[in-house]
PDB file of C-alpha atoms in Angstrom:
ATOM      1  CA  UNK B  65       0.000   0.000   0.000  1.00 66.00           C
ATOM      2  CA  UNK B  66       1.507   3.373  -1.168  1.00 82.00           C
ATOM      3  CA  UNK B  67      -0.300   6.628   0.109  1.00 89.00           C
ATOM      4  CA  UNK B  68       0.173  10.064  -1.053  1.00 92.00           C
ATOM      5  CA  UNK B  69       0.754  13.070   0.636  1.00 95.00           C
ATOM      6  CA  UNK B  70      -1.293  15.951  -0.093  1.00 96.00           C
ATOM      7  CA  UNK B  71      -1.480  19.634  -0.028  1.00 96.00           C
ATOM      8  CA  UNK B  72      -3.898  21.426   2.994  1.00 97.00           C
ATOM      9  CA  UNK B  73      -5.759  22.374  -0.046  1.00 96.00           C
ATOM     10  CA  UNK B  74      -6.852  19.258  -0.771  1.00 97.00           C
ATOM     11  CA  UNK B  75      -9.126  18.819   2.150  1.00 96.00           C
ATOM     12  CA  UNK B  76     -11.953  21.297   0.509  1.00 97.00           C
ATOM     13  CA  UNK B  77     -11.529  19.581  -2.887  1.00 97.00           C
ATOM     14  CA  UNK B  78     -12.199  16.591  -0.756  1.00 97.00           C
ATOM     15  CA  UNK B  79     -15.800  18.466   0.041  1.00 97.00           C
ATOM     16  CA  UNK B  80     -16.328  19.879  -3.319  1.00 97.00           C
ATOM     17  CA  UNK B  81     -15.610  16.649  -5.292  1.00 97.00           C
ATOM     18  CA  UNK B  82     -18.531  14.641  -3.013  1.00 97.00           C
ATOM     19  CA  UNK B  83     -20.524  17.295  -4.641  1.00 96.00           C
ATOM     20  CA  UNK B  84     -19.645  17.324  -7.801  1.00 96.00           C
ATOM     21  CA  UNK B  85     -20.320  12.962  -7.309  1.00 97.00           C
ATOM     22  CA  UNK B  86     -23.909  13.702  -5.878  1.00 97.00           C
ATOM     23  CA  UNK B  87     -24.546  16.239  -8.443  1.00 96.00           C
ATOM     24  CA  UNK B  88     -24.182  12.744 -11.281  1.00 96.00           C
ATOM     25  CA  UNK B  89     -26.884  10.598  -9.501  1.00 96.00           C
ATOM     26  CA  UNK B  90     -28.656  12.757  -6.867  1.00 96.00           C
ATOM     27  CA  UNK B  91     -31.719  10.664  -6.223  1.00 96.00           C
ATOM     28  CA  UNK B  92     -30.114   7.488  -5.711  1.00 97.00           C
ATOM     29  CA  UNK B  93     -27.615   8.676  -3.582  1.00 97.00           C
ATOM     30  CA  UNK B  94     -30.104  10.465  -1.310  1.00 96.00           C
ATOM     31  CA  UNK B  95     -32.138   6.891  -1.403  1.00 96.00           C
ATOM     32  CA  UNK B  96     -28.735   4.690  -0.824  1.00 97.00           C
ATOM     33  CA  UNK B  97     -28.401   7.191   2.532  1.00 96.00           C
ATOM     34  CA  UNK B  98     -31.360   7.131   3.702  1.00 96.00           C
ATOM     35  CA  UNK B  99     -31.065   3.140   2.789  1.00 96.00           C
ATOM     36  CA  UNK B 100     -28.046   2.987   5.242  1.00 97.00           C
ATOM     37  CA  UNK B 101     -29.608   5.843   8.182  1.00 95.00           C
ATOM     38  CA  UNK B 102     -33.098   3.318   8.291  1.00 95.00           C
ATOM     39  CA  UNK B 103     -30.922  -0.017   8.495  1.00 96.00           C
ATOM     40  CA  UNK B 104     -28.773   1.420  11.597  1.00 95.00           C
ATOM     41  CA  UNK B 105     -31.999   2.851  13.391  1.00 93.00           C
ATOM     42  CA  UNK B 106     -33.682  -0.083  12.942  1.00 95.00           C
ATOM     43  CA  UNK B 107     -31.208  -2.259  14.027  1.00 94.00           C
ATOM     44  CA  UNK B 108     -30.634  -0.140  17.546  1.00 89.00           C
ATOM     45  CA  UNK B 109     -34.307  -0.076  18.390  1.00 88.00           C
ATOM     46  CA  UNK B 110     -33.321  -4.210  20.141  1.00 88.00           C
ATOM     47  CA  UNK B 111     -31.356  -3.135  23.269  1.00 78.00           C
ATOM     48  CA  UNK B 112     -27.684  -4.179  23.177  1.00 78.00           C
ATOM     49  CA  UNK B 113     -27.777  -6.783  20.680  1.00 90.00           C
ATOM     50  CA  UNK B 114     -28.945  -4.318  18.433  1.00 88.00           C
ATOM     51  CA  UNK B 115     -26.397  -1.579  18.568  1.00 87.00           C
ATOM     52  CA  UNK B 116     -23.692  -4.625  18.194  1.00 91.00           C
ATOM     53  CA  UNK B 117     -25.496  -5.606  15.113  1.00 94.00           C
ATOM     54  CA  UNK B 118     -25.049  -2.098  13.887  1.00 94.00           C
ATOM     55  CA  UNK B 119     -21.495  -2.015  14.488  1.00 94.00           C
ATOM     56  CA  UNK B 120     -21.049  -5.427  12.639  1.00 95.00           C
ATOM     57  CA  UNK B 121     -22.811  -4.074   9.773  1.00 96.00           C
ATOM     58  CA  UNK B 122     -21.593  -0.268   9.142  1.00 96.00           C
ATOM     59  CA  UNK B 123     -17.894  -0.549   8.171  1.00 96.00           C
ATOM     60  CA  UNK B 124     -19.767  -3.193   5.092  1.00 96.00           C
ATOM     61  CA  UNK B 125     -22.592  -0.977   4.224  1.00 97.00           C
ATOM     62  CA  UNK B 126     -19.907   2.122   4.474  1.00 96.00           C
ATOM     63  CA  UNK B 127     -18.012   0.424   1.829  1.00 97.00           C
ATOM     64  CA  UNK B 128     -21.284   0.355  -0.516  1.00 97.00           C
ATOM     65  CA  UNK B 129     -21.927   3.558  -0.070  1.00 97.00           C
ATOM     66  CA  UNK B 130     -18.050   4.561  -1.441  1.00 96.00           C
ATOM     67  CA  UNK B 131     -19.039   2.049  -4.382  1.00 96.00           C
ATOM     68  CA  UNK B 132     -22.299   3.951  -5.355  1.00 97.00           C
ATOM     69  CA  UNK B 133     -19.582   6.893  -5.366  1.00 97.00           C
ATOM     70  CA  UNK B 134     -17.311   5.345  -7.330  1.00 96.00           C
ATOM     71  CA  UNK B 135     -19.937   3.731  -9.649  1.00 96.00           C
ATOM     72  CA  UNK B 136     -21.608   7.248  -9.712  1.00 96.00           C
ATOM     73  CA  UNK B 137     -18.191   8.953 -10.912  1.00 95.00           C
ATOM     74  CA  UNK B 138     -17.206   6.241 -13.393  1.00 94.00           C
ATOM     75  CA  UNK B 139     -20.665   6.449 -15.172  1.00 94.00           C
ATOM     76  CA  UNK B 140     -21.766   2.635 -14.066  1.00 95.00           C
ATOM     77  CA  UNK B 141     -25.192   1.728 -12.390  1.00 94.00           C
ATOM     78  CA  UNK B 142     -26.063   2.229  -9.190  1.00 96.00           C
ATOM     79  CA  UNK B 143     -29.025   0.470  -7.191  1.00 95.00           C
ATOM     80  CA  UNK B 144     -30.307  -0.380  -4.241  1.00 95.00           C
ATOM     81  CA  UNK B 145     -28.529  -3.679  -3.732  1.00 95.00           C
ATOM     82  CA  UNK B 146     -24.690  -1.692  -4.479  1.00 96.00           C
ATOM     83  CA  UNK B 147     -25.366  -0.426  -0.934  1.00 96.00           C
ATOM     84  CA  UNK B 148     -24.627  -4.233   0.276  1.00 95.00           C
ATOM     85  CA  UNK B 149     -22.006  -5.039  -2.037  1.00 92.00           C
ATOM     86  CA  UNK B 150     -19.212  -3.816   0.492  1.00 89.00           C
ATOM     87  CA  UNK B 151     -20.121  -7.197   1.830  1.00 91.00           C
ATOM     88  CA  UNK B 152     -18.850  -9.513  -1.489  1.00 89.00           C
ATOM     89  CA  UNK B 153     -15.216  -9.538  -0.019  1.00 85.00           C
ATOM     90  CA  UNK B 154     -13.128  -9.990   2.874  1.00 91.00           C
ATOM     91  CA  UNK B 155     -16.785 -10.350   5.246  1.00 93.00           C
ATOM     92  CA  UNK B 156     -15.349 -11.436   8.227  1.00 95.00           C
ATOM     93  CA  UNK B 157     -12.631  -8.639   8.492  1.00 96.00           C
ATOM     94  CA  UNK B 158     -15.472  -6.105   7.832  1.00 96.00           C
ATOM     95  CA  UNK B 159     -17.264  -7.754  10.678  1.00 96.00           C
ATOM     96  CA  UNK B 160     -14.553  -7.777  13.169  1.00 97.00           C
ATOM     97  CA  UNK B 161     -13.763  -4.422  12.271  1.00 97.00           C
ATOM     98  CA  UNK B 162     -17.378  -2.873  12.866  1.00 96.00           C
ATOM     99  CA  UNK B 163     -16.979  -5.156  16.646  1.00 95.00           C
ATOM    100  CA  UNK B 164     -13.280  -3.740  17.532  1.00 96.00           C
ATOM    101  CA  UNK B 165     -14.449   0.081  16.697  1.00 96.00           C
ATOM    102  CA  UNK B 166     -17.725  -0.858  19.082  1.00 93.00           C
ATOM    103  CA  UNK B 167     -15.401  -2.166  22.125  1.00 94.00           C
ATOM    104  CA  UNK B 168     -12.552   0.655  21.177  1.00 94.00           C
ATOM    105  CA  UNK B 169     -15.499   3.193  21.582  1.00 91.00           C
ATOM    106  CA  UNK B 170     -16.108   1.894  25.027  1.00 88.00           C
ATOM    107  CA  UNK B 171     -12.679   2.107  26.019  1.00 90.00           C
ATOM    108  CA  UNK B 172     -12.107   5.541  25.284  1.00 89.00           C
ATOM    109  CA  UNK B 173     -15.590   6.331  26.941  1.00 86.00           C
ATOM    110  CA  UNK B 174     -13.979   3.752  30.149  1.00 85.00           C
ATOM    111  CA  UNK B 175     -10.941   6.331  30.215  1.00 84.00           C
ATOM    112  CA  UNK B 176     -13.458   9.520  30.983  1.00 81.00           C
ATOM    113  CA  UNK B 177     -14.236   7.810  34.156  1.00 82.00           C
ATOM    114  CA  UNK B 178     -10.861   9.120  35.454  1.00 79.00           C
ATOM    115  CA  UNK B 179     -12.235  12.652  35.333  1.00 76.00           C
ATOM    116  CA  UNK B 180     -16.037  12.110  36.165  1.00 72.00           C
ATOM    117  CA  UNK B 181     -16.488   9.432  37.797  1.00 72.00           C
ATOM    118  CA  UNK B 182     -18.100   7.768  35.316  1.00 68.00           C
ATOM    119  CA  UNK B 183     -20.892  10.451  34.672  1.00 72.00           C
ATOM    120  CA  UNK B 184     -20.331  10.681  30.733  1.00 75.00           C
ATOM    121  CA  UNK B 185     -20.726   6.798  30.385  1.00 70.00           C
ATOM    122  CA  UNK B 186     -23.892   6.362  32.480  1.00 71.00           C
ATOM    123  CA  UNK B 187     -25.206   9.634  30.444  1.00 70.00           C
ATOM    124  CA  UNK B 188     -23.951   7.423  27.131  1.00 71.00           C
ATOM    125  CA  UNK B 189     -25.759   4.461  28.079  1.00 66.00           C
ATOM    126  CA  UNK B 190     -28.765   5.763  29.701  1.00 65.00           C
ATOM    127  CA  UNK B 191     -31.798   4.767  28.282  1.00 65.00           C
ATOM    128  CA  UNK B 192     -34.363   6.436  29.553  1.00 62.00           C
ATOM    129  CA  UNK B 193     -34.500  10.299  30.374  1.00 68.00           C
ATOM    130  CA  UNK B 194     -34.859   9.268  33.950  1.00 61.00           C
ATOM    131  CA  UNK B 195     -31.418   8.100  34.141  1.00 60.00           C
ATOM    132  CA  UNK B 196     -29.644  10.764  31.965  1.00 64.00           C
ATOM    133  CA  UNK B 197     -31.238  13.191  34.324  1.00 63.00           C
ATOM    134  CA  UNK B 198     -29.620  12.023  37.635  1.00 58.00           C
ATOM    135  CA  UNK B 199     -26.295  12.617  35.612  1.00 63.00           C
ATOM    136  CA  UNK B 200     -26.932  15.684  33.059  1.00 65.00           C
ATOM    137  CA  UNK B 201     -25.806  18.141  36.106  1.00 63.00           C
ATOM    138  CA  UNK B 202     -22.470  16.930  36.226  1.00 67.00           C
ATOM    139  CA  UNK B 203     -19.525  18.424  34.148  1.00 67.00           C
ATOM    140  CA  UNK B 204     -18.418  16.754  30.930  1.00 72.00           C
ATOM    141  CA  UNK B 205     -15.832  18.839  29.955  1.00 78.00           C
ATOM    142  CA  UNK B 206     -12.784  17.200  31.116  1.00 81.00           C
ATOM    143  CA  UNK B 207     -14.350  13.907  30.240  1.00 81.00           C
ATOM    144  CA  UNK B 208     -15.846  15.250  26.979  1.00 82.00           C
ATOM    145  CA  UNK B 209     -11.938  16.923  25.886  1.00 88.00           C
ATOM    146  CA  UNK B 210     -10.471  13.298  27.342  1.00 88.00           C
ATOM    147  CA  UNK B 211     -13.033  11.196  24.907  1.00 88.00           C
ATOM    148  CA  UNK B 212     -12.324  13.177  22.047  1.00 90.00           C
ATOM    149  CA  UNK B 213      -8.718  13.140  22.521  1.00 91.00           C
ATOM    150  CA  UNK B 214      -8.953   9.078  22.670  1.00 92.00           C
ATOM    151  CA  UNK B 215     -11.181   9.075  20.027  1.00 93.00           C
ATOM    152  CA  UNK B 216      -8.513  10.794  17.376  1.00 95.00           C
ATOM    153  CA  UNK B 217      -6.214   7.788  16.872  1.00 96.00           C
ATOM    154  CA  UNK B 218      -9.396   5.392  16.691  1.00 96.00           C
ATOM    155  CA  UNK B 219     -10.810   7.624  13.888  1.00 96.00           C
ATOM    156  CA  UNK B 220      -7.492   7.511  12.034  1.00 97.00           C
ATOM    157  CA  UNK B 221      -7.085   3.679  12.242  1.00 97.00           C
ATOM    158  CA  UNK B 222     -10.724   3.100  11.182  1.00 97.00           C
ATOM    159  CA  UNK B 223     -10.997   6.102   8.081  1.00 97.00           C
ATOM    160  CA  UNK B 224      -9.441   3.505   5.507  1.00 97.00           C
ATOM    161  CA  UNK B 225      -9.909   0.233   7.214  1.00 97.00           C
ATOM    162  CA  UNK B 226     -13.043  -1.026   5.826  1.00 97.00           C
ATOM    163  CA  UNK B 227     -12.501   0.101   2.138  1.00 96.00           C
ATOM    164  CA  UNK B 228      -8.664  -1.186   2.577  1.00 96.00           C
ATOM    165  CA  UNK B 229      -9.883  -4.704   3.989  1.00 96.00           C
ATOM    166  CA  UNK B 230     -12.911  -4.890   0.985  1.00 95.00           C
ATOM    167  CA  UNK B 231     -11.501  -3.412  -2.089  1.00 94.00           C
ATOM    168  CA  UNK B 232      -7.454  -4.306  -1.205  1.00 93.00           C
ATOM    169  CA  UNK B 233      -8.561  -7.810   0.480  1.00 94.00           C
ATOM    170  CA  UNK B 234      -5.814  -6.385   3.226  1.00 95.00           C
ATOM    171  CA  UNK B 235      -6.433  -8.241   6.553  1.00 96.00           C
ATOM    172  CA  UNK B 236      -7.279  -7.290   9.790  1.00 96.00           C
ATOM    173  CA  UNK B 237      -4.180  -5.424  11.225  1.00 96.00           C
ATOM    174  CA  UNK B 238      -2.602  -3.924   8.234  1.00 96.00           C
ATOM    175  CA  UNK B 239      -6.010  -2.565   6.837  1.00 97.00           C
ATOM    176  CA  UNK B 240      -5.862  -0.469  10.486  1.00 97.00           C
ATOM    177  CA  UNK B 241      -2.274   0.545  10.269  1.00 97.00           C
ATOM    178  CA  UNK B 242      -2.451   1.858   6.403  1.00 96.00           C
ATOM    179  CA  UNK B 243      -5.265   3.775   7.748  1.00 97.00           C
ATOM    180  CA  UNK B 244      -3.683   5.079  10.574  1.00 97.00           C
ATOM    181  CA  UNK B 245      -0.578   6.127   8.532  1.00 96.00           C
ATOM    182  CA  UNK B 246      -2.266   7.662   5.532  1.00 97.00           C
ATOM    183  CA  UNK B 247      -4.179   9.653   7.939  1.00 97.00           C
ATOM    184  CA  UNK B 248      -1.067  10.496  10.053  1.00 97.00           C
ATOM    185  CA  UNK B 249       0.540  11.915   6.554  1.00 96.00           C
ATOM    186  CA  UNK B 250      -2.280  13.768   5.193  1.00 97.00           C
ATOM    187  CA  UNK B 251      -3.035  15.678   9.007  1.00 96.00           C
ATOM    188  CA  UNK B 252      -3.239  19.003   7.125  1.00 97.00           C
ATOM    189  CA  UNK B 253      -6.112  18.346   4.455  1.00 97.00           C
ATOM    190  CA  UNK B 254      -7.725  16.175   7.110  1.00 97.00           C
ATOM    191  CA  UNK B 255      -8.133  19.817   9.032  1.00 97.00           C
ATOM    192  CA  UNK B 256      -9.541  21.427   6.431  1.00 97.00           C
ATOM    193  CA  UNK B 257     -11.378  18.787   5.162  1.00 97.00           C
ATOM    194  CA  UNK B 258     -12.786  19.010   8.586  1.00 96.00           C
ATOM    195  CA  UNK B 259     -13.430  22.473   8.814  1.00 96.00           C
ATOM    196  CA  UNK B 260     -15.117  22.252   5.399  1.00 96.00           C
ATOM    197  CA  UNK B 261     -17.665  19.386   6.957  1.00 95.00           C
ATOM    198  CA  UNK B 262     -18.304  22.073   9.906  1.00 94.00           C
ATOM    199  CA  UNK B 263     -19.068  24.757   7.709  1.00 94.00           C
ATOM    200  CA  UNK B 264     -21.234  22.615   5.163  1.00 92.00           C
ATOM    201  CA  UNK B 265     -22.886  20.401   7.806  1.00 90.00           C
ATOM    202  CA  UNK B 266     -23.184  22.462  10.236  1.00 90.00           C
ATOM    203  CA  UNK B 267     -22.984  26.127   9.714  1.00 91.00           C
ATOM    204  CA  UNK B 268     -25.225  26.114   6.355  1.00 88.00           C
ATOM    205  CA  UNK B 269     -27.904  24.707   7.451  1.00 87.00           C
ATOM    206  CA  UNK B 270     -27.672  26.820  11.050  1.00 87.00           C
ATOM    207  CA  UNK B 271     -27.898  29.656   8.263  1.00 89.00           C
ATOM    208  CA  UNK B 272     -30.843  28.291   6.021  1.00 86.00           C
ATOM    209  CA  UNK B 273     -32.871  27.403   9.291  1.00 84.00           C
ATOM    210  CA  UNK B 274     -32.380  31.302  10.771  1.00 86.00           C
ATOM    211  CA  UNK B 275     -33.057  32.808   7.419  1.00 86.00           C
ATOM    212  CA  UNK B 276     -36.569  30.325   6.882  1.00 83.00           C
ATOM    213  CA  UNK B 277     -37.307  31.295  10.635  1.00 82.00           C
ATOM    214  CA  UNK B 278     -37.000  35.355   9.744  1.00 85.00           C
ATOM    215  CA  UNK B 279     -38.800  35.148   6.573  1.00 80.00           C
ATOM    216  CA  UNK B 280     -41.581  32.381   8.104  1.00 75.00           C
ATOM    217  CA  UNK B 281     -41.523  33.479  12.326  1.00 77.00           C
ATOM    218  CA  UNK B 282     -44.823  31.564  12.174  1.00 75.00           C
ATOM    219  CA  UNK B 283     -44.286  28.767  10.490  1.00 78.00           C
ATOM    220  CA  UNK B 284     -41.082  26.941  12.769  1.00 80.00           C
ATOM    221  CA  UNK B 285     -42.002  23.273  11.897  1.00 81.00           C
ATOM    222  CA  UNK B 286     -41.817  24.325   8.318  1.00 80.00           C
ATOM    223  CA  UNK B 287     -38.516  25.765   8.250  1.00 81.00           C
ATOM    224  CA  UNK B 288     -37.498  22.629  10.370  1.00 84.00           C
ATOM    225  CA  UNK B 289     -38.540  20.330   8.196  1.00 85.00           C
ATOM    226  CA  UNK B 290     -36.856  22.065   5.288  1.00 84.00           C
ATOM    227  CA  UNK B 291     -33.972  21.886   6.430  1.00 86.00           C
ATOM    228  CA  UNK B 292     -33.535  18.400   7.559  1.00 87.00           C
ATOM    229  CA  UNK B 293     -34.363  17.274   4.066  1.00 88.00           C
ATOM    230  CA  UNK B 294     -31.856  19.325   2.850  1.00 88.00           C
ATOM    231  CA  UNK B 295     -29.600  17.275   5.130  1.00 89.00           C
ATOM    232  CA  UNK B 296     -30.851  14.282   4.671  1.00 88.00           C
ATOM    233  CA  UNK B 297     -31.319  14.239   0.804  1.00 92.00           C
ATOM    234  CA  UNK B 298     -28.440  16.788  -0.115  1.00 93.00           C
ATOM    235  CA  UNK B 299     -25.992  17.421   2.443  1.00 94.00           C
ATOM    236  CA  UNK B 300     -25.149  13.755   3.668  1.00 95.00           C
ATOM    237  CA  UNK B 301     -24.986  12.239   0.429  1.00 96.00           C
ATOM    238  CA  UNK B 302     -21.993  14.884  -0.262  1.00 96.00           C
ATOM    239  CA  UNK B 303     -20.217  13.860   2.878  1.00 96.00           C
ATOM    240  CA  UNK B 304     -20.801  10.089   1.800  1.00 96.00           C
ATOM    241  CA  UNK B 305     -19.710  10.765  -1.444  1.00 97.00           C
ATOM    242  CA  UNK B 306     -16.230  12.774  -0.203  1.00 97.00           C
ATOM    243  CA  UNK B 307     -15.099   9.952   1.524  1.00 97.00           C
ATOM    244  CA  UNK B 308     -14.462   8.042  -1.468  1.00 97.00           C
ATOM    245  CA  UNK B 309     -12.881  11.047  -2.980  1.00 97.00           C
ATOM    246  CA  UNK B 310     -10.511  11.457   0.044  1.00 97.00           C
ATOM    247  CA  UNK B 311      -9.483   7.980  -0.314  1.00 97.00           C
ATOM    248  CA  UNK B 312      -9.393   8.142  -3.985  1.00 95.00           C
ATOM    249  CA  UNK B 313      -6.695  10.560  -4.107  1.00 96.00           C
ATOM    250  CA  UNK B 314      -4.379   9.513  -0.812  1.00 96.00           C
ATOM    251  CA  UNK B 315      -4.621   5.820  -2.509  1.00 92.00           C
ATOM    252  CA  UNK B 316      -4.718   6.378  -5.689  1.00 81.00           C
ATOM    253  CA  UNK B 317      -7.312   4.692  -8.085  1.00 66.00           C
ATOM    254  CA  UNK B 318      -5.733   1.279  -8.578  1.00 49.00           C
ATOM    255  CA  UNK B 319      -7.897  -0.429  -6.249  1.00 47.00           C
ATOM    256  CA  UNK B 320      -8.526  -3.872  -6.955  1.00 44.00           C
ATOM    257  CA  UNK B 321     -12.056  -4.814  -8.463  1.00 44.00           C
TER     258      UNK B 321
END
């Protein structure tokens, strides 16, 4: 595995070319993510076994949504059943993957119990609003900075993983370490790139929700609604869609097929 270094720059190229993907095949994109959202909900509405059967499954069905991308930007069809395709190789790494993130998750969550006593995990795993709210007074922040300090490396091993492990047949530990290392090169796009998510994720639709609310002050659930399907059917298909871009150009295009 040979990844590239790349410029800061890169990191809002990352962002544009997801849009310039979902701007090829916009409806079934929107329907592939909204595909993917349903199976995960659905799958955590059964209490434990369900959120482990989500894990199992989302590194897989991550990798079909970066085929529909790829299909999408090499002019080849895309349906319903590309979202499961991930699946076709390497299976049991994908699984183990989508377990290890699960149990690494807990760990770095375990770790915050140094600074709260375990206050962020029993607000985490609460599942009722009785329970969060005999925790919700207590201060997160040193366990919140602590979590998402712990949580950095995890996201850097995982990025690549499951496309590495499917499309690469790479095994278990070297599909996390190319990931971790092609991350740990490319720090400086990965900022931007970040920034870029905030600003189009985040900040946009802040903006489109407070202009709807000034033009429509009586007419909130409206404005609401607009803007979650602007999310939903715009928005998160482009972040889908720039994760195959990112990997595209740190790895190259010479993924096997």
């Amino acid at each position: 595995m040979r990844a590239q270094t790349l410029p800061a720059a890169s990191g809002w190229q990352w962002v544009l070319g997801g849009f310039a993907i979902y701007r090829r095949n916009p409806l079934m994109l929107s329907l592939l993510v909204i595909t993917y959202w349903f199976i995960v909900v659905f799958l955590n509405l059964f209490p434990m076994v369900g959120a482990l059967a989500a894990s199992l499954v989302i590194p897989g069905l991550s990798v079909g949504l970066m085929q529909a991308a790829r299909n999408t930007e090499r002019h080849l069809p895309v349906a319903i059943q590309t979202l499961f395709g991930g699946f076709r190789d390497n299976t049991r790494t994908l699984l183990v993957l989508g377990a290890l993130y699960l149990l690494a998750t807990f760990a770095v969550l375990g770790l915050s119990t140094i600074a709260d006593s375990g206050a962020l995990l029993k607000y985490m795993l609460a599942d009722s609003r009785a329970e969060r709210a005999l925790v919700e007074d207590a201060d997160f922040s040193l366990s919140a900075l602590i979590v998402a300090a712990g949580m950095v490396p995890v996201l850097m091993a995982w990025w690549f993983a499951p496309v590495l492990a499917a499309w690469h047949r790479l095994p278990l530990g070297k599909s996390l370490f190319f990931s971790f290392v092609a991350c740990r090169m490319n720090w400086r796009p990965f900022l931007v790139y970040g920034l870029g998510l905030l600003i189009v994720a985040a900040m946009l639709p802040g903006l489109a929700l407070g202009l709807l609310l000034s033009l429509l002050p009586g007419l909130q659930e409206l404005a609401t609604t607009l803007v979650t399907l602007l999310m939903a059917l715009v928005i998160a298909p482009t972040v889908f869609a720039s994760f195959y871009v990112v990997y595209r150009d740190i790895f190259g295009i010479s993924e096997i097929v």
